[in-house]
Amino acid sequence: MSVTTHDNAIALRFADRAIAYQALSELKRIASPAAEVRGAVLIERLEDGTVRVPEGLETEAGRNTAVGGLVGSLVGIIGGPLGVLMGWGIGAVIGGGYDYKRVAEATGTVGAFTPHIPPNGTAILAEVREADPEVLDLLAMRYDATLQRRPVDSVRTELKAMEEAAERIRKDEAKEKRNRKRAEAEQKVKSGVATLKQKITG
C-alpha cells in the first residue's frame, strides 16, 4: 500500500531565540518515514527591524538551502523590498529607493508564505515532505512554536508572482530615471540656447 505524501513549506515562529536554535537542531536530526526535511533556515529579526540569517541546514547533496531552493527564494523575498508586504517594516524599501505604494499595487493581494515576526523574534523556514503532519506538529508543541503550513506548489506560484512584480517595478523605475535624465538634459540645452540668445541680442 502506497503512502500519500505532501510537499509543504512550513514556518515555525518562536518568542525565544535560544529555543528556536534548539528546535532547528532537532529538525536537522529528524529521521522518520513520516517527515523528510529537504531544507531549513533560521531567520532572526533584530531590534531595528533588519533581517539576519545566522544558520541554515545543508541537504545531503551539500547545498546550503539558505542560498538556494524554495527556502532560499523565501529568504530572498524577505530580505528585499517586497518583504515590506510580509510585515518586515519599510526600512528595506526606503533604503532601496523603492516606492512602497507601487510595490503594494504591483503585488496586489499576493500573500507569499513568509512569517510575520516582531523585532527580536525568530522563525524557521523549511521545505518538508510529509506523510504524517504529526511529526512537525509535535515538534512545534514541544518548543511552544506557532506552526504555519502551506503546499509547496502554492508557495512557488506566489513567489513567482512576487518576483515578476519586482521585475516590473525595477523596469518602471529604470524607465522613469531615463526619462527624468532626458528631461533634465533637454532643459539644460534650452537654458543654454536662451542664454546664448541673450548674449547675442544683448
Coordinates of C-alpha atoms in Angstrom, one line a residue:
M1 CA 0.0 0.0 0.0
S2 CA 1.5 3.3 -1.1
V3 CA 1.8 6.2 1.4
T4 CA 0.5 9.5 0.4
T5 CA 3.0 12.3 1.0
H6 CA 2.6 16.1 0.8
D7 CA 5.4 18.6 -0.1
N8 CA 4.9 21.5 2.2
A9 CA 6.6 24.7 3.2
I10 CA 6.5 25.4 6.9
A11 CA 7.2 28.3 9.1
L12 CA 7.8 27.9 12.8
R13 CA 7.7 31.2 14.8
F14 CA 9.3 31.5 18.3
A15 CA 9.2 34.1 21.0
D16 CA 12.6 32.9 22.4
R17 CA 15.6 32.9 20.1
A18 CA 17.5 30.2 22.1
I19 CA 14.5 27.9 21.9
A20 CA 14.5 28.4 18.1
Y21 CA 18.1 27.2 17.8
Q22 CA 17.2 24.1 19.8
A23 CA 14.2 23.4 17.6
L24 CA 16.4 23.8 14.4
S25 CA 18.9 21.3 15.9
E26 CA 16.1 18.7 16.4
L27 CA 14.7 19.4 13.0
K28 CA 18.0 18.6 11.5
R29 CA 18.0 15.2 13.3
I30 CA 14.5 14.1 12.1
A31 CA 14.9 10.7 10.5
S32 CA 11.3 9.5 10.1
P33 CA 9.5 7.9 7.2
A34 CA 6.6 10.3 8.1
A35 CA 8.7 13.5 7.5
E36 CA 11.6 14.4 5.3
V37 CA 13.2 17.8 5.9
R38 CA 14.6 19.0 2.5
G39 CA 15.9 22.3 3.6
A40 CA 15.6 24.7 6.5
V41 CA 16.9 28.0 7.6
L42 CA 16.7 30.1 10.8
I43 CA 15.8 33.7 10.4
E44 CA 16.2 36.4 13.1
R45 CA 14.6 39.9 13.0
L46 CA 16.8 42.3 15.0
E47 CA 15.5 45.1 17.2
D48 CA 15.9 47.7 14.4
G49 CA 13.8 45.5 12.1
T50 CA 16.7 44.2 9.9
V51 CA 16.7 40.5 9.0
R52 CA 19.6 38.1 9.7
V53 CA 20.1 34.5 8.6
P54 CA 22.5 33.0 11.1
E55 CA 22.1 29.4 10.3
G56 CA 20.8 27.1 7.5
L57 CA 20.5 23.3 7.1
E58 CA 22.6 21.7 4.4
T59 CA 21.0 19.0 2.3
E60 CA 22.6 15.6 1.7
A61 CA 24.0 17.0 -1.5
G62 CA 25.9 19.6 0.4
R63 CA 23.9 22.5 -0.9
N64 CA 23.1 25.2 1.7
T65 CA 19.4 25.9 1.4
A66 CA 19.9 29.4 2.8
V67 CA 21.2 30.4 -0.6
G68 CA 19.2 28.1 -2.9
G69 CA 15.9 26.3 -3.5
L70 CA 12.5 27.3 -2.2
V71 CA 13.8 28.3 1.2
G72 CA 16.4 30.5 -0.4
S73 CA 13.8 32.1 -2.5
L74 CA 11.7 32.9 0.6
V75 CA 14.8 34.4 2.3
G76 CA 15.5 36.5 -0.7
I77 CA 12.0 37.9 -0.7
I78 CA 12.1 38.7 3.0
G79 CA 15.4 40.5 2.7
G80 CA 14.3 42.5 -0.4
P81 CA 11.8 45.3 -1.0
L82 CA 8.8 43.0 -1.1
G83 CA 9.5 42.0 2.4
V84 CA 7.6 45.1 3.5
L85 CA 4.3 43.3 2.5
M86 CA 5.0 40.5 4.9
G87 CA 5.5 42.6 8.0
W88 CA 9.2 43.3 7.8
G89 CA 9.0 47.0 8.1
I90 CA 9.7 49.7 5.5
G91 CA 13.4 50.1 6.0
A92 CA 14.4 47.9 3.1
V93 CA 12.0 49.6 0.8
I94 CA 13.2 53.1 1.7
G95 CA 16.8 52.0 1.7
G96 CA 16.5 50.5 -1.8
G97 CA 14.7 53.5 -3.2
Y98 CA 11.5 51.6 -3.9
D99 CA 8.1 53.2 -3.8
Y100 CA 6.1 51.4 -1.2
K101 CA 2.7 52.2 -2.8
R102 CA 4.0 50.9 -6.1
V103 CA 5.2 47.7 -4.5
A104 CA 1.8 47.1 -2.9
E105 CA -0.1 47.9 -6.1
A106 CA 2.1 45.6 -8.2
T107 CA 1.8 42.6 -6.0
G108 CA -1.9 43.1 -5.4
T109 CA -3.3 40.5 -2.9
V110 CA -0.4 38.1 -3.3
G111 CA 0.4 36.8 0.2
A112 CA 3.7 35.0 0.0
F113 CA 4.4 32.3 2.6
T114 CA 6.6 34.3 5.0
P115 CA 6.5 34.6 8.7
H116 CA 5.3 37.8 10.4
I117 CA 8.0 38.2 13.0
P118 CA 8.2 41.1 15.5
P119 CA 11.5 42.8 16.3
N120 CA 13.7 40.4 18.3
G121 CA 11.6 37.5 17.0
T122 CA 12.9 34.3 15.4
A123 CA 11.5 31.8 12.8
I124 CA 12.4 28.7 11.0
L125 CA 11.5 28.3 7.3
A126 CA 11.6 24.8 6.0
E127 CA 10.7 22.7 3.0
V128 CA 9.4 19.2 4.0
R129 CA 7.8 16.1 2.5
E130 CA 5.2 14.8 5.0
A131 CA 3.3 11.6 5.2
D132 CA 2.0 12.5 8.6
P133 CA 1.8 16.1 9.9
E134 CA 2.0 14.9 13.5
V135 CA 5.9 14.8 13.5
L136 CA 6.2 18.5 13.0
D137 CA 3.0 19.3 14.9
L138 CA 4.6 17.7 18.0
L139 CA 7.9 19.5 17.4
A140 CA 6.0 22.8 17.4
M141 CA 4.2 21.9 20.6
R142 CA 7.4 20.9 22.4
Y143 CA 9.0 24.2 21.6
D144 CA 5.9 26.3 22.1
A145 CA 6.1 27.5 18.4
T146 CA 3.4 28.7 16.1
L147 CA 3.4 26.5 13.0
Q148 CA 2.2 27.6 9.6
R149 CA 2.0 25.0 6.8
R150 CA 1.4 25.6 3.0
P151 CA 1.7 23.4 -0.1
V152 CA 5.0 23.9 -1.9
D153 CA 3.3 24.4 -5.3
S154 CA 1.2 27.2 -3.9
V155 CA 4.1 29.0 -2.4
R156 CA 6.2 28.7 -5.6
T157 CA 3.3 30.2 -7.6
E158 CA 3.1 33.1 -5.1
L159 CA 6.8 33.7 -5.2
K160 CA 6.9 33.7 -9.0
A161 CA 4.1 36.4 -9.0
M162 CA 6.1 38.5 -6.5
E163 CA 9.3 38.1 -8.4
E164 CA 7.5 39.2 -11.6
A165 CA 6.1 42.2 -9.7
A166 CA 9.5 43.1 -8.5
E167 CA 10.9 43.0 -12.1
R168 CA 8.0 45.2 -13.3
I169 CA 8.9 47.7 -10.6
R170 CA 12.6 47.6 -11.5
K171 CA 11.8 48.3 -15.2
D172 CA 9.3 51.1 -14.4
E173 CA 11.8 52.8 -12.1
A174 CA 14.6 52.5 -14.7
K175 CA 12.3 54.0 -17.4
E176 CA 11.4 56.9 -15.1
K177 CA 15.0 57.5 -14.3
R178 CA 15.9 57.6 -18.0
N179 CA 13.0 59.9 -18.8
R180 CA 14.0 62.2 -15.9
K181 CA 17.6 62.4 -17.1
R182 CA 16.4 63.1 -20.6
A183 CA 14.1 65.9 -19.4
E184 CA 16.9 67.4 -17.4
A185 CA 19.3 67.3 -20.4
E186 CA 16.7 68.9 -22.6
Q187 CA 16.1 71.7 -20.1
K188 CA 19.9 72.4 -19.9
V189 CA 20.0 72.7 -23.7
K190 CA 17.1 75.1 -23.7
S191 CA 18.6 77.1 -20.9
G192 CA 21.9 77.2 -22.8
V193 CA 20.2 78.3 -26.0
A194 CA 18.3 81.0 -24.2
T195 CA 21.4 82.3 -22.5
L196 CA 23.3 82.4 -25.9
K197 CA 20.4 84.3 -27.5
Q198 CA 20.5 86.9 -24.7
K199 CA 24.2 87.4 -25.2
I200 CA 23.8 87.7 -29.0
T201 CA 20.9 90.2 -28.7
G202 CA 22.4 92.0 -25.8

